[in-house]
Tab-separated table of C-alpha atoms in Angstrom:
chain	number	residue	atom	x	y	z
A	4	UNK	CA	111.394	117.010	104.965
A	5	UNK	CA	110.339	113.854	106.459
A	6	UNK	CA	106.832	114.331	105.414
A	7	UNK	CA	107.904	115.277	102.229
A	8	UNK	CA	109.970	112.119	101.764
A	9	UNK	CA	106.794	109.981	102.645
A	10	UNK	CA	104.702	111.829	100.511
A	11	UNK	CA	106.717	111.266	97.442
A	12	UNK	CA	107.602	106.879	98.481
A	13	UNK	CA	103.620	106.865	98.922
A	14	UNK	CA	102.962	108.022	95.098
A	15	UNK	CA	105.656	105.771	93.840
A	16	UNK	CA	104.245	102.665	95.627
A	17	UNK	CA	100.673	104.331	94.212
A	18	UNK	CA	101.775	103.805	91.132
A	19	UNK	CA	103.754	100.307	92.124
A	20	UNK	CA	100.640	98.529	92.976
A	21	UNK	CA	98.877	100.099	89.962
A	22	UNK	CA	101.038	97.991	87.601
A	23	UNK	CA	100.774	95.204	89.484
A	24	UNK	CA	96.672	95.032	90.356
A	25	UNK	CA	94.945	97.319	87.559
A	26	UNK	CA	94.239	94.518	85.262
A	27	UNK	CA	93.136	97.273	82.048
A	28	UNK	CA	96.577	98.096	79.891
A	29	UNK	CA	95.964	101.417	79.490
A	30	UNK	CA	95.366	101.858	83.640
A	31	UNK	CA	98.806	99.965	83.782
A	32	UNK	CA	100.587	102.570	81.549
A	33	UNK	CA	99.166	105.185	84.091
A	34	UNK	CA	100.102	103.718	86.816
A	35	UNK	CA	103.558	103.128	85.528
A	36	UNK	CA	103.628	107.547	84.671
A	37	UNK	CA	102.928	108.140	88.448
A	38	UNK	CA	105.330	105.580	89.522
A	39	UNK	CA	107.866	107.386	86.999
A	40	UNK	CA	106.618	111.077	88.709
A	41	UNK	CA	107.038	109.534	91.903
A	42	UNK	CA	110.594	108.717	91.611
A	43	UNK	CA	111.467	112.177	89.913
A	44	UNK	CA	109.605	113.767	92.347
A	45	UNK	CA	111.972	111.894	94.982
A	46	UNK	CA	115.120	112.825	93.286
A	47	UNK	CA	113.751	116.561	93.335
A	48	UNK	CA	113.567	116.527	97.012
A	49	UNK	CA	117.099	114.702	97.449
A	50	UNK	CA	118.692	117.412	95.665
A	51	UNK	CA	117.051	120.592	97.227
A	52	UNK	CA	119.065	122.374	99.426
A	53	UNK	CA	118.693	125.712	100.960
A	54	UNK	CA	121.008	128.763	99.911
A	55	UNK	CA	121.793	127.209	96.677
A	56	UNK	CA	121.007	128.953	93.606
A	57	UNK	CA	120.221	127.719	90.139
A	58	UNK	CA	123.236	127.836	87.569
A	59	UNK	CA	121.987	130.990	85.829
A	60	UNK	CA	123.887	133.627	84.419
A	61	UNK	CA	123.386	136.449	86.600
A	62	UNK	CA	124.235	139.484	89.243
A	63	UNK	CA	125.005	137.004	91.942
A	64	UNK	CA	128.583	136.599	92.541
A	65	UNK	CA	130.474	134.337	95.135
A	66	UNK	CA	127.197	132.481	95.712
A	67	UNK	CA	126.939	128.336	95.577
A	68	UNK	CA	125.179	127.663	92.575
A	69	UNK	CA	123.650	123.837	92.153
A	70	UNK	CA	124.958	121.450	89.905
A	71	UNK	CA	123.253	121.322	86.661
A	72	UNK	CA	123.950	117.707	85.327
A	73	UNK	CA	121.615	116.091	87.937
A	74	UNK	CA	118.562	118.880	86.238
A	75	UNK	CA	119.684	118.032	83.013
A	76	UNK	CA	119.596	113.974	83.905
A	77	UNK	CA	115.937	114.779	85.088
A	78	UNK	CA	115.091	116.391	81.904
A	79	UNK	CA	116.506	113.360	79.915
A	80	UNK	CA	114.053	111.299	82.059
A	81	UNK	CA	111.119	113.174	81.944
A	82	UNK	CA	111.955	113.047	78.147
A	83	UNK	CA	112.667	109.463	77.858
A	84	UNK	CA	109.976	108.286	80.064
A	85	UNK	CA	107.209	110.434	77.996
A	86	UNK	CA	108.654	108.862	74.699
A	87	UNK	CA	107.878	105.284	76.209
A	88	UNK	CA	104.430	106.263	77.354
A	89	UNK	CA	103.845	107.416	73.972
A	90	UNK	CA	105.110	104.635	72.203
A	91	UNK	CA	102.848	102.203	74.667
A	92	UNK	CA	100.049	104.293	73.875
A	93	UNK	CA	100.686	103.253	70.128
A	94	UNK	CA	101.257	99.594	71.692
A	95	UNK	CA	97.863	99.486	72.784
A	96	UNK	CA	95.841	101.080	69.948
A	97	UNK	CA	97.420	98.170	68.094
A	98	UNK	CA	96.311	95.852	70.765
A	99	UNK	CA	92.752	97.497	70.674
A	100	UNK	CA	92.361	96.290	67.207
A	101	UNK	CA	93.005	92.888	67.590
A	102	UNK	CA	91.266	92.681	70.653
A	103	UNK	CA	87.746	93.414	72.002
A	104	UNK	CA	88.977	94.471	75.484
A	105	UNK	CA	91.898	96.122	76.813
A	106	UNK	CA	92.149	93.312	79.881
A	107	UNK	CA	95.543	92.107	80.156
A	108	UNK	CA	94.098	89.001	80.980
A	109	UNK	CA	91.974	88.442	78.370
A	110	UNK	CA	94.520	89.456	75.786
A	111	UNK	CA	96.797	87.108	77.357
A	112	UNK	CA	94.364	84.508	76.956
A	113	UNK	CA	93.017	84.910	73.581
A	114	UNK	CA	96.447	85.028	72.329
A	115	UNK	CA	98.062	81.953	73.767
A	116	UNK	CA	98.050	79.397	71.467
A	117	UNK	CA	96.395	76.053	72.194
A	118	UNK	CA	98.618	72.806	73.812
């Protein structure tokens, strides 16, 4: 579980330095999606437990069964956070046509107004 753990906090800093060093917008967006998987992926291994079963209408009877509002808060997220990505996406098409390159810090500096 430990290993699991570290696996998961290594693809969310993965996608933490991403966003901060990729210096191409559509890179950041990417990294910002495996941060987001990274932290999903995290709450998935929080909540799995052994001899639980999934809240399913079935044969099973006098068994635990999981809770389902943390699964249904995940699929809200996974939702939510593929909305955003889209609507970046749209963000930076928008950007590509004002804009010969996709460098943030280009972009930044070609739109700053002169002092």
């Amino acid at each position: 579980m430990f290993i699991l753990e570290a696996c998961v906090f290594a693809v969310i800093f993965i996608g933490f330095f991403g966003i901060i060093f990729k210096q191409n917008v559509i890179m950041k967006i990417l990294a910002m999606d495996v941060m987001s998987t990274g932290a999903i992926a995290y709450y998935i291994v929080v909540a799995a437990r052994g001899g639980i079963f999934a809240p399913i209408q079935g044969e099973i009877v006098g068994r635990a069964y999981a809770d389902p509002v943390p699964q249904a808060v995940i699929l809200t997220g996974i939702v939510i956070g593929f909305s955003i990505q889209a609507l970046m996406l749209v963000g930076v098409m928008k950007l590509a046509r004002n804009n010969p390159t996709l460098e943030a810090r280009e972009i930044e500096r070609n739109n700053t107004p002169w002092m």
